[in-house]
XYZ file of C-alpha atoms in Angstrom:
701
model
C 8.349 22.243 -128.762
C 7.278 24.484 -125.874
C 6.077 21.456 -123.891
C 9.378 19.706 -124.595
C 11.327 22.718 -123.311
C 9.226 22.885 -120.163
C 9.816 19.221 -119.350
C 13.467 19.565 -120.260
C 13.792 22.368 -117.731
C 12.038 20.210 -115.128
C 14.496 17.390 -115.699
C 17.489 19.737 -115.405
C 16.237 21.316 -112.167
C 15.481 17.896 -110.696
C 19.015 16.771 -111.573
C 20.473 19.806 -109.794
C 18.321 19.098 -106.757
C 19.525 15.487 -106.772
C 23.141 16.625 -106.722
C 22.401 19.030 -103.878
C 20.675 16.266 -101.960
C 23.877 14.213 -102.037
C 25.563 16.896 -99.959
C 22.624 17.355 -97.580
C 22.270 13.606 -97.007
C 25.968 12.828 -96.476
C 25.405 11.822 -92.855
C 22.445 9.705 -93.928
C 24.916 7.866 -96.156
C 26.720 6.659 -93.037
C 23.478 5.342 -91.584
C 22.623 3.507 -94.804
C 26.110 2.003 -95.100
C 26.037 0.918 -91.477
C 22.632 -0.694 -92.040
C 24.003 -2.851 -94.860
C 26.906 -4.048 -92.708
C 24.528 -4.719 -89.813
C 23.114 -7.540 -91.948
C 26.400 -9.418 -91.408
C 26.830 -12.058 -88.696
C 28.477 -11.179 -85.371
C 32.292 -10.838 -85.118
C 34.242 -14.073 -84.953
C 34.954 -15.443 -81.481
C 38.325 -16.688 -82.806
C 39.651 -13.113 -82.714
C 40.844 -11.334 -79.565
C 41.900 -7.675 -79.435
C 44.451 -6.769 -76.754
C 43.763 -3.066 -76.495
C 45.988 -0.209 -75.466
C 42.932 1.500 -73.977
C 42.091 4.151 -71.408
C 42.183 1.563 -68.614
C 45.820 0.803 -69.484
C 46.852 4.430 -69.842
C 45.362 5.282 -66.458
C 46.943 2.305 -64.707
C 49.360 2.979 -61.881
C 52.495 2.357 -63.954
C 51.475 4.464 -66.932
C 50.080 7.957 -67.330
C 50.476 8.348 -71.059
C 51.231 6.393 -74.220
C 54.948 7.281 -74.163
C 55.411 5.708 -70.715
C 55.002 2.203 -72.162
C 58.510 1.157 -73.229
C 59.853 -1.634 -75.424
C 60.362 -3.900 -72.393
C 56.648 -3.602 -71.614
C 55.772 -4.592 -75.187
C 58.227 -7.491 -75.086
C 56.673 -8.657 -71.811
C 53.196 -8.278 -73.305
C 54.043 -10.447 -76.327
C 55.778 -13.085 -74.202
C 52.812 -13.223 -71.804
C 50.404 -13.732 -74.694
C 52.630 -16.385 -76.277
C 52.755 -18.204 -72.953
C 48.995 -18.820 -73.266
C 49.455 -20.434 -76.716
C 47.594 -18.205 -79.226
C 47.454 -19.185 -82.897
C 48.865 -15.819 -84.040
C 49.822 -12.451 -82.550
C 49.550 -9.446 -84.911
C 50.973 -6.192 -83.527
C 49.420 -3.002 -84.927
C 51.993 -0.738 -83.241
C 55.005 0.795 -84.979
C 58.582 0.471 -83.713
C 60.346 2.404 -86.461
C 63.409 3.765 -84.692
C 65.721 2.199 -82.186
C 64.565 2.808 -78.628
C 66.362 4.567 -75.788
C 67.146 1.264 -74.046
C 69.020 -1.197 -76.283
C 68.247 -3.979 -73.829
C 64.513 -3.406 -74.250
C 64.963 -3.352 -78.031
C 66.764 -6.680 -77.827
C 64.000 -8.126 -75.661
C 61.333 -6.975 -78.093
C 63.290 -8.348 -81.053
C 63.629 -11.718 -79.331
C 59.915 -11.823 -78.584
C 59.147 -10.959 -82.209
C 61.331 -13.841 -83.438
C 58.531 -16.284 -82.629
C 56.897 -17.394 -85.936
C 53.489 -16.710 -84.421
C 54.301 -12.985 -84.070
C 53.810 -10.402 -86.823
C 54.935 -6.797 -86.382
C 53.178 -4.009 -88.244
C 54.878 -1.245 -90.167
C 54.144 1.212 -92.981
C 54.641 0.838 -96.701
C 57.650 2.911 -97.752
C 58.605 2.791 -101.463
C 62.032 4.277 -100.666
C 63.018 1.126 -98.774
C 64.074 -2.243 -100.168
C 61.940 -4.126 -99.339
C 59.402 -1.279 -99.503
C 58.401 -1.309 -95.839
C 59.466 1.072 -93.100
C 62.205 -0.044 -90.750
C 61.670 -1.884 -87.476
C 63.820 -1.044 -84.430
C 65.997 1.103 -86.676
C 66.657 -1.644 -89.287
C 64.472 -3.551 -91.738
C 66.949 -6.460 -91.982
C 66.468 -8.292 -88.669
C 63.213 -10.206 -88.227
C 62.152 -9.236 -91.786
C 59.996 -12.351 -92.152
C 57.736 -11.107 -89.362
C 57.226 -7.560 -90.656
C 54.083 -6.699 -92.647
C 52.519 -3.357 -93.443
C 49.310 -1.986 -91.932
C 48.275 0.633 -94.496
C 44.540 0.907 -95.120
C 43.078 2.887 -98.014
C 39.918 4.965 -98.145
C 37.398 4.338 -100.883
C 34.381 6.540 -101.470
C 31.897 5.209 -104.039
C 30.647 8.749 -104.708
C 34.046 10.327 -105.405
C 33.163 10.996 -109.100
C 30.130 12.992 -107.998
C 31.093 14.776 -104.795
C 33.536 14.660 -101.914
C 32.130 12.968 -98.821
C 34.196 11.858 -95.849
C 36.694 9.214 -96.884
C 36.016 5.852 -95.222
C 38.753 3.294 -94.659
C 37.583 0.090 -96.297
C 40.358 -1.221 -98.563
C 43.509 -3.234 -97.977
C 46.076 -2.444 -100.683
C 48.112 -5.407 -101.890
C 49.697 -3.355 -104.641
C 50.938 0.219 -104.369
C 50.841 2.154 -107.629
C 50.643 -1.115 -109.538
C 53.790 -2.641 -108.020
C 55.367 -4.124 -104.888
C 52.908 -6.885 -103.907
C 53.260 -7.132 -100.095
C 50.761 -8.798 -97.809
C 49.074 -6.616 -95.192
C 49.212 -7.491 -91.498
C 45.758 -9.108 -91.391
C 46.313 -11.076 -94.621
C 49.599 -12.506 -93.336
C 47.930 -13.358 -90.020
C 45.248 -15.310 -91.896
C 47.817 -17.055 -94.105
C 49.877 -18.257 -91.179
C 46.889 -19.177 -89.036
C 45.460 -21.258 -91.894
C 48.853 -22.851 -92.657
C 48.771 -21.659 -96.272
C 52.009 -21.822 -98.242
C 50.811 -21.067 -101.784
C 50.251 -17.340 -102.417
C 49.596 -15.532 -105.676
C 48.962 -11.792 -105.871
C 48.008 -9.804 -108.948
C 46.152 -6.562 -109.574
C 42.958 -8.599 -110.101
C 43.134 -11.490 -107.633
C 44.581 -12.673 -104.333
C 44.934 -16.448 -104.159
C 45.656 -17.993 -100.763
C 45.871 -21.743 -101.116
C 42.637 -22.892 -102.745
C 40.733 -19.660 -102.082
C 40.699 -16.751 -104.499
C 39.586 -13.222 -103.611
C 38.748 -10.676 -106.295
C 40.725 -7.424 -106.005
C 39.841 -3.928 -107.166
C 43.024 -2.646 -108.829
C 45.164 -4.485 -106.301
C 42.949 -3.655 -103.317
C 40.902 -6.026 -101.151
C 37.511 -4.745 -99.997
C 37.102 -5.119 -96.224
C 33.817 -6.474 -94.914
C 32.768 -5.234 -91.482
C 31.218 -7.527 -88.892
C 31.274 -5.203 -85.913
C 33.278 -3.024 -83.556
C 32.788 -5.322 -80.534
C 35.400 -8.050 -80.934
C 36.380 -9.766 -77.701
C 38.796 -7.391 -75.995
C 41.297 -7.466 -73.145
C 43.206 -4.460 -71.788
C 46.988 -4.460 -72.176
C 47.369 -3.827 -68.438
C 45.228 -6.883 -67.597
C 47.404 -9.101 -69.799
C 50.639 -7.654 -68.415
C 49.481 -8.231 -64.843
C 48.264 -11.752 -65.766
C 44.629 -11.125 -64.897
C 43.468 -12.549 -68.233
C 42.442 -16.234 -68.102
C 44.431 -18.553 -70.349
C 41.297 -19.695 -72.197
C 40.707 -16.120 -73.385
C 43.967 -16.295 -75.397
C 44.543 -19.958 -76.150
C 44.007 -20.778 -79.814
C 42.956 -17.200 -80.659
C 44.121 -14.786 -83.326
C 45.335 -11.898 -81.165
C 45.565 -8.356 -82.512
C 47.464 -5.853 -80.357
C 46.673 -2.198 -81.003
C 45.510 1.142 -79.651
C 41.874 1.936 -78.909
C 42.367 4.853 -76.503
C 40.985 8.059 -77.980
C 44.067 10.055 -76.884
C 46.295 8.026 -79.238
C 44.153 8.980 -82.265
C 44.616 5.708 -84.145
C 40.992 5.873 -85.298
C 39.359 6.157 -88.724
C 36.015 6.629 -90.388
C 34.558 3.405 -91.749
C 31.244 2.462 -93.358
C 30.413 0.544 -90.172
C 30.212 3.364 -87.646
C 28.010 6.313 -88.697
C 29.418 9.621 -87.503
C 32.072 8.034 -85.261
C 35.492 6.456 -85.584
C 36.754 2.889 -85.430
C 40.205 2.028 -84.014
C 42.653 0.814 -86.636
C 43.208 -2.468 -84.795
C 39.472 -3.205 -85.104
C 39.702 -2.597 -88.851
C 42.483 -5.192 -89.042
C 40.347 -7.611 -87.016
C 37.489 -7.126 -89.481
C 39.895 -7.620 -92.386
C 41.033 -10.931 -90.910
C 37.381 -11.911 -90.413
C 36.714 -11.018 -94.042
C 39.346 -13.489 -95.224
C 38.379 -16.197 -92.771
C 34.745 -16.086 -93.921
C 35.641 -15.594 -97.604
C 33.391 -12.535 -97.637
C 35.389 -9.732 -99.267
C 33.351 -6.719 -100.366
C 33.249 -5.685 -104.006
C 32.313 -2.215 -105.235
C 30.715 -1.640 -108.645
C 32.192 0.890 -111.023
C 30.877 4.402 -110.285
C 29.424 4.710 -113.768
C 27.242 1.651 -113.129
C 25.941 3.239 -109.911
C 25.335 6.453 -111.825
C 23.485 4.546 -114.557
C 21.302 2.789 -111.990
C 20.514 6.072 -110.227
C 19.721 7.685 -113.578
C 17.295 4.880 -114.536
C 15.670 5.148 -111.105
C 15.441 8.910 -111.585
C 13.681 8.467 -114.923
C 11.244 6.007 -113.367
C 10.366 8.214 -110.389
C 10.153 11.290 -112.593
C 7.747 9.484 -114.921
C 5.600 8.467 -111.940
C 5.344 12.079 -110.768
C 4.855 13.409 -114.284
C 1.964 11.128 -115.164
C 0.256 10.712 -111.785
C -2.456 13.264 -111.087
C -2.137 13.393 -107.297
C 1.153 14.018 -105.559
C 0.301 11.677 -102.673
C -0.242 8.789 -105.094
C 3.031 9.522 -106.835
C 4.819 9.575 -103.469
C 3.416 6.184 -102.483
C 4.292 4.566 -105.807
C 7.798 6.071 -105.726
C 8.311 4.880 -102.156
C 7.382 1.397 -103.301
C 9.964 1.554 -106.096
C 12.592 2.843 -103.654
C 11.837 0.027 -101.211
C 12.253 -2.522 -104.008
C 15.604 -0.996 -104.998
C 16.858 -1.021 -101.386
C 15.758 -4.644 -101.011
C 17.654 -5.564 -104.174
C 20.780 -3.776 -102.919
C 20.552 -5.668 -99.594
C 20.290 -8.961 -101.505
C 23.302 -8.106 -103.662
C 25.341 -7.387 -100.547
C 24.215 -10.321 -98.454
C 24.476 -12.984 -101.165
C 27.243 -11.846 -103.507
C 29.120 -9.228 -101.455
C 28.443 -6.331 -103.822
C 28.215 -3.026 -101.954
C 25.959 -0.723 -103.965
C 25.506 2.711 -102.304
C 21.915 3.481 -101.413
C 22.346 7.251 -101.045
C 22.081 8.169 -104.771
C 18.692 6.488 -104.995
C 17.408 8.108 -101.801
C 18.764 11.482 -102.959
C 16.994 11.145 -106.315
C 13.738 10.300 -104.555
C 13.915 13.317 -102.256
C 15.042 15.626 -105.065
C 12.172 14.727 -107.376
C 9.696 14.759 -104.482
C 10.856 18.209 -103.395
C 10.825 19.642 -106.898
C 7.189 19.137 -107.854
C 5.596 21.269 -105.076
C 8.061 24.040 -105.919
C 7.283 24.089 -109.624
C 4.502 26.684 -109.451
C 6.618 28.970 -107.256
C 9.567 28.681 -109.619
C 7.385 29.487 -112.643
C 5.997 32.628 -111.044
C 9.376 34.134 -110.265
C 11.158 32.968 -113.416
C 10.747 36.257 -115.285
C 11.906 38.402 -112.371
C 14.926 36.170 -111.740
C 15.889 36.298 -115.420
C 15.981 40.106 -115.336
C 17.969 40.082 -112.108
C 20.422 37.560 -113.560
C 21.079 39.693 -116.641
C 21.686 42.800 -114.530
C 23.967 40.906 -112.122
C 26.326 40.025 -114.972
C 27.542 43.617 -115.052
C 27.777 44.464 -111.349
C 28.052 42.435 -108.164
C 24.953 40.994 -106.543
C 25.420 43.436 -103.635
C 25.361 46.374 -106.043
C 22.203 45.018 -107.647
C 20.475 44.654 -104.280
C 21.630 48.117 -103.224
C 20.300 49.794 -106.374
C 16.983 47.964 -106.123
C 16.636 49.023 -102.484
C 17.389 52.678 -103.285
C 14.996 52.769 -106.187
C 15.214 54.078 -109.736
C 16.081 57.586 -108.545
C 19.623 56.432 -107.774
C 20.246 55.924 -111.490
C 20.121 59.657 -112.256
C 23.231 61.367 -113.620
C 25.807 62.823 -111.230
C 28.476 61.763 -108.768
C 29.937 62.167 -105.304
C 33.451 62.221 -103.874
C 34.570 59.058 -102.144
C 37.739 57.185 -101.246
C 37.856 54.003 -103.314
C 40.365 51.384 -104.444
C 40.725 51.176 -108.220
C 41.912 48.052 -110.032
C 43.247 47.602 -113.578
C 44.385 44.350 -115.172
C 45.670 43.507 -118.623
C 46.180 40.162 -120.357
C 49.780 39.694 -121.487
C 50.213 37.719 -124.697
C 46.762 38.546 -126.032
C 48.126 39.780 -129.376
C 49.930 36.493 -129.998
C 46.836 34.645 -128.866
C 44.574 36.544 -131.265
C 46.926 35.721 -134.134
C 46.957 32.035 -133.198
C 43.245 31.322 -132.660
C 40.220 31.720 -134.881
C 37.686 34.352 -133.705
C 35.234 31.813 -132.273
C 37.865 30.011 -130.175
C 39.400 33.321 -129.120
C 36.000 34.413 -127.866
C 35.660 31.236 -125.792
C 39.081 31.768 -124.235
C 38.326 35.401 -123.404
C 34.972 34.476 -121.898
C 36.674 31.808 -119.768
C 39.260 34.373 -118.644
C 36.683 37.071 -117.875
C 34.427 34.581 -116.080
C 37.134 33.525 -113.649
C 38.464 37.012 -113.040
C 34.965 38.414 -112.617
C 34.176 35.728 -110.063
C 37.252 36.685 -108.029
C 36.241 40.376 -108.096
C 32.605 39.789 -107.189
C 33.597 37.390 -104.403
C 35.233 40.353 -102.662
C 32.155 42.560 -103.323
C 33.856 44.592 -105.998
C 32.140 46.510 -108.790
C 33.210 45.738 -112.340
C 33.406 49.018 -114.228
C 34.136 47.823 -117.733
C 35.976 45.441 -120.023
C 38.379 47.217 -122.367
C 39.457 44.664 -124.934
C 41.244 42.113 -122.752
C 41.623 44.569 -119.845
C 39.404 44.809 -116.757
C 38.645 47.880 -114.654
C 36.993 47.478 -111.274
C 36.710 49.356 -107.987
C 35.754 48.853 -104.345
C 33.833 50.973 -101.801
C 31.130 52.168 -104.176
C 28.197 52.093 -104.209
C 28.455 49.931 -101.076
C 30.641 51.228 -98.248
C 33.433 48.761 -97.480
C 35.832 49.747 -94.718
C 38.430 47.208 -95.896
C 38.148 48.038 -99.598
C 41.928 48.091 -100.206
C 42.383 44.683 -98.560
C 39.520 43.260 -100.623
C 41.162 44.479 -103.829
C 44.443 42.844 -102.816
C 42.759 39.551 -101.954
C 40.951 39.595 -105.284
C 44.194 40.281 -107.181
C 45.911 37.273 -105.579
C 42.930 35.053 -106.318
C 42.953 36.170 -109.953
C 46.599 35.193 -110.218
C 45.633 31.719 -108.999
C 42.661 31.549 -111.400
C 44.968 32.363 -114.315
C 46.369 28.820 -114.128
C 42.891 27.488 -114.954
C 42.764 29.680 -118.058
C 46.148 28.293 -119.097
C 44.727 24.796 -118.751
C 41.853 25.803 -121.036
C 44.387 26.861 -123.647
C 46.253 23.571 -123.359
C 43.009 21.673 -123.878
C 42.527 23.697 -127.066
C 45.995 22.701 -128.210
C 47.452 26.201 -127.806
C 50.852 26.388 -126.122
C 51.029 30.197 -126.097
C 51.952 31.434 -122.623
C 49.655 34.141 -121.316
C 50.071 36.220 -118.194
C 48.365 39.166 -116.553
C 49.497 42.443 -115.025
C 47.593 44.227 -112.268
C 47.772 47.776 -110.942
C 45.932 48.918 -107.794
C 45.648 52.401 -106.313
C 43.525 53.907 -103.545
C 42.417 57.513 -103.177
C 39.724 60.127 -103.660
C 37.601 59.909 -106.821
C 34.229 61.052 -108.086
C 31.872 58.072 -108.316
C 28.440 57.952 -109.898
C 26.514 57.693 -113.160
C 28.171 59.528 -116.062
C 26.974 59.778 -119.652
C 23.827 61.012 -121.315
C 20.162 60.495 -120.535
C 20.105 57.819 -123.262
C 23.092 55.856 -122.020
C 25.349 56.149 -119.008
C 27.745 54.071 -116.880
C 28.277 53.770 -113.163
C 31.994 54.537 -112.941
C 34.756 56.442 -111.152
C 36.777 59.437 -112.328
C 39.924 61.039 -110.953
C 43.696 60.855 -110.626
C 43.532 57.612 -108.623
C 42.112 55.922 -111.724
C 45.016 57.169 -113.840
C 47.579 56.010 -111.267
C 46.100 52.492 -111.127
C 46.224 52.259 -114.914
C 49.843 53.466 -115.000
C 50.879 51.007 -112.272
C 49.471 48.150 -114.318
C 51.643 49.213 -117.239
C 54.761 49.741 -115.083
C 54.752 46.015 -114.298
C 56.396 45.643 -117.719
C 59.372 47.715 -116.569
C 59.942 45.865 -113.290
C 58.977 42.382 -114.516
C 56.318 42.030 -111.816
C 52.691 40.916 -111.793
C 50.913 43.074 -109.195
C 51.994 46.622 -108.300
C 50.086 48.661 -105.725
C 50.488 52.278 -104.701
C 51.759 53.406 -101.321
C 48.198 54.406 -100.432
C 47.063 50.801 -100.826
C 49.968 49.439 -98.788
C 49.317 52.016 -96.054
C 45.584 51.209 -96.033
C 46.068 47.503 -95.358
C 49.069 47.935 -93.053
C 52.706 47.171 -93.630
C 52.731 44.115 -91.323
C 49.185 42.830 -91.525
C 47.480 40.521 -93.944
C 49.783 40.796 -96.958
C 53.443 40.529 -97.921
C 54.615 43.550 -99.924
C 57.970 44.240 -101.520
C 58.902 47.903 -101.863
C 60.113 48.100 -105.454
C 61.170 51.725 -105.873
C 60.268 55.356 -105.398
C 59.177 56.893 -108.683
C 57.696 59.967 -110.268
C 55.191 59.189 -112.999
C 55.334 61.174 -116.212
C 53.313 64.355 -115.851
C 53.430 64.180 -112.024
C 55.443 66.353 -109.662
C 55.408 64.248 -106.499
C 57.286 61.021 -105.903
C 55.485 57.940 -104.642
C 56.520 54.523 -103.435
C 55.421 51.492 -105.418
C 55.093 48.007 -103.975
C 54.734 44.506 -105.334
C 51.933 42.459 -103.769
C 53.728 39.128 -103.184
C 51.604 36.917 -100.928
C 48.936 36.736 -98.257
C 49.729 35.874 -94.639
C 47.609 33.100 -93.038
C 45.546 34.139 -90.025
C 47.556 31.932 -87.668
C 50.844 33.696 -88.496
C 49.695 37.321 -88.470
C 50.422 37.956 -84.758
C 54.058 36.926 -85.460
C 54.391 38.600 -88.860
C 56.038 41.772 -87.542
C 58.577 39.736 -85.592
C 59.343 37.626 -88.664
C 59.947 40.731 -90.762
C 62.207 42.277 -88.116
C 64.207 39.071 -87.784
C 64.768 38.793 -91.535
C 65.501 42.502 -91.958
C 68.814 42.037 -90.144
C 69.621 38.685 -91.748
C 67.462 37.305 -94.588
C 68.908 33.833 -93.980
C 68.372 33.866 -90.218
C 66.766 30.756 -88.660
C 63.123 31.186 -87.695
C 62.686 28.195 -85.408
C 62.213 30.448 -82.380
C 59.233 32.105 -84.078
C 57.760 29.184 -86.047
C 57.480 25.479 -85.338
C 59.135 23.046 -87.727
C 55.672 21.999 -88.912
C 54.764 25.627 -89.645
C 58.021 26.216 -91.517
C 57.375 23.155 -93.672
C 53.670 23.886 -94.245
C 54.258 27.570 -95.052
C 57.479 27.001 -96.990
C 56.380 29.214 -99.895
C 55.490 32.098 -97.573
C 58.815 31.790 -95.728
C 60.610 31.786 -99.089
C 58.738 34.950 -100.105
C 59.650 36.666 -96.827
C 63.343 35.860 -97.280
C 63.160 37.014 -100.897
C 61.613 40.349 -99.866
C 64.170 40.792 -97.067
C 67.081 40.254 -99.477
C 65.662 42.775 -101.907
C 65.007 45.377 -99.221
C 68.594 44.963 -97.939
C 69.876 45.669 -101.446
C 67.456 48.586 -101.787
C 68.815 50.145 -98.562
C 72.331 49.983 -99.952
C 71.085 51.558 -103.192
C 69.389 54.453 -101.416
C 72.414 55.137 -99.210
C 74.500 55.476 -102.415
C 76.494 52.318 -101.736
C 75.995 51.301 -105.363
C 78.755 48.671 -105.537
C 77.295 46.782 -102.603
C 73.780 47.245 -103.969
C 74.875 45.805 -107.317
C 76.306 42.697 -105.638
C 73.224 42.194 -103.481
C 70.803 42.667 -106.378
C 72.845 40.220 -108.480
C 72.300 37.512 -105.856
C 68.510 37.711 -105.985
C 67.860 36.711 -109.614
C 64.500 38.174 -110.565
C 63.647 40.783 -113.252
C 63.274 43.635 -110.773
C 66.611 42.886 -109.118
C 68.292 42.681 -112.523
C 66.870 46.103 -113.419
C 68.114 47.574 -110.141
C 71.514 45.892 -110.565
C 72.017 47.555 -113.930
C 70.885 50.871 -112.512
C 73.265 50.476 -109.539
C 76.195 49.698 -111.845
C 75.391 52.758 -113.939
C 75.289 54.944 -110.822
C 78.549 53.370 -109.596
C 80.211 54.505 -112.820
C 78.412 57.851 -112.995
C 77.163 58.851 -109.533
C 73.928 60.889 -109.320
C 73.932 64.459 -107.945
C 74.571 65.010 -104.234
C 70.930 65.958 -103.666
C 69.727 62.683 -105.238
C 66.835 61.298 -103.185
C 66.582 57.818 -104.714
C 63.579 58.719 -106.883
C 63.429 57.386 -110.428
C 61.612 59.672 -112.876
C 59.599 58.004 -115.634
C 59.762 59.932 -118.885
C 57.230 57.692 -120.664
C 53.800 56.407 -119.774
């Protein structure tokens, strides 16, 4: 049994190393993919690419892409047609009507030739589902075909590598069969009338191509198709024989236009989209579409190879002999993969097999080292479950003397959270399932705390207490607590998904209270048992703020000391909820809701945004943010407007304009605003004393 456990652990560690190798060898994957495609013959001489390249952009008439107008494109197409090509496929979009209607008309007339195909994008909102040409999809519709290319990554089930464009979709979401630009170019060039498209097959005349869920795998024959610059064609410097009888693809290759994509052909670099279409046409012409095996088959093959290599290392006395035998097996596998690709067109990724080889090879020399430190790591791992790794390292560095009883005064940020709905949950689930849910919840919340170098004090039922700035000194301890709180709110959605998987539809939530101030921190207890914890009024305030969330219907309430520590217009969006006096306290304090975090790029403009919205919560922000920023940060902008509306109502409330405050609070529609609306209406009926300072006194904890 002990031997079985030891080998079981070896297998598990080797598997982890194999997975890690996939990440480390991601660039090597490009090289291997490119090597397979290098086995293909050279690009077809029947294809010519007329390139919108750097030579064209730097010609005398043009300085940039936008300087080439529709008349230039019309002239380009007419010049090419004059030299009698077989087909002209245009990989350039003309979605909207141009500035010169005459140029639009000229381009439309040039595109009327049956040898011309214009490219556009798939758009399911259109009928037919392709984006418009020259402002309308109706004219010249027979010559419009989409250019969308999909990315397929054979390792997607295992890890996320760069997505490589290598599929032509003939179906989108299982519907709308529309031929891509390159497929239509092949059909017309070959004079094919009979077309049948399904999710499994594309039949063009007598030839049938297998599809992968409505997608055609592109084979790549090279990036060096015969090419002519647009400016050379326009100025008639291109010999007629270069165009006559050719399939001409017009598209951008200049790097400034950014019409480039990753492909399996070009390791670490990009291939212009027009070259991808040329390769797609070549794929059809040669009848050499690429097919990709199901990921589970690749995984099964890699697993069998892993077992074989592992057995070689396990039962071969000398490492060098095992390496040589394993290299021989790997070479045989790579040779088989090359044969599958070259003969039958099956593209089997080589990287998993190479990664397995390196993982197993790297593991064996490390085995002795891992065995020697196993016991020490196990002790460290157990200790790290209770405090952050930084705390563990700090205590080990200071020595055992630091664990003596006693404390010191220090400014810290204290955090309390509580799971809402836990009582209902405990009544719904059996004890074993409830324990799994709680462990899932604690695991995710603990991770968010430790990620910000916090110290977990204790778990109290379903509640968590933590603090920052002890024992390690953290200058930004309040900001770290706020970041952790927001991350825990995000992680809560994962816990809800766990409940749904268990068939429990009970809605759970969490409340958080955060306060910063002076406490006594250290080891407290007896010589037999003690805890590293914090004591003081700041702890009590944080706990009370967590509970007060119930009153205001909020999720995260922080004290004024926390808000002041991180800055009113810095990293976070706060909403001032109220000024209150806690039961048993004599001094009023402001309380704030932590609403959102401000991205780094917007922080220099955050103060200006707040000032703009303070005067008018609905004011336009286009002079402070670009339209792209407003769209990308729509949730943040919504939060800022929400906070501005509330603060406007709060100003009316504090200046005793209770009727106006009631109307403004009523227009916000959240639990806090509803509470303040009712309070404003009550004060409107029965005004508070003249010396009222806007402070609400809590009579209960």
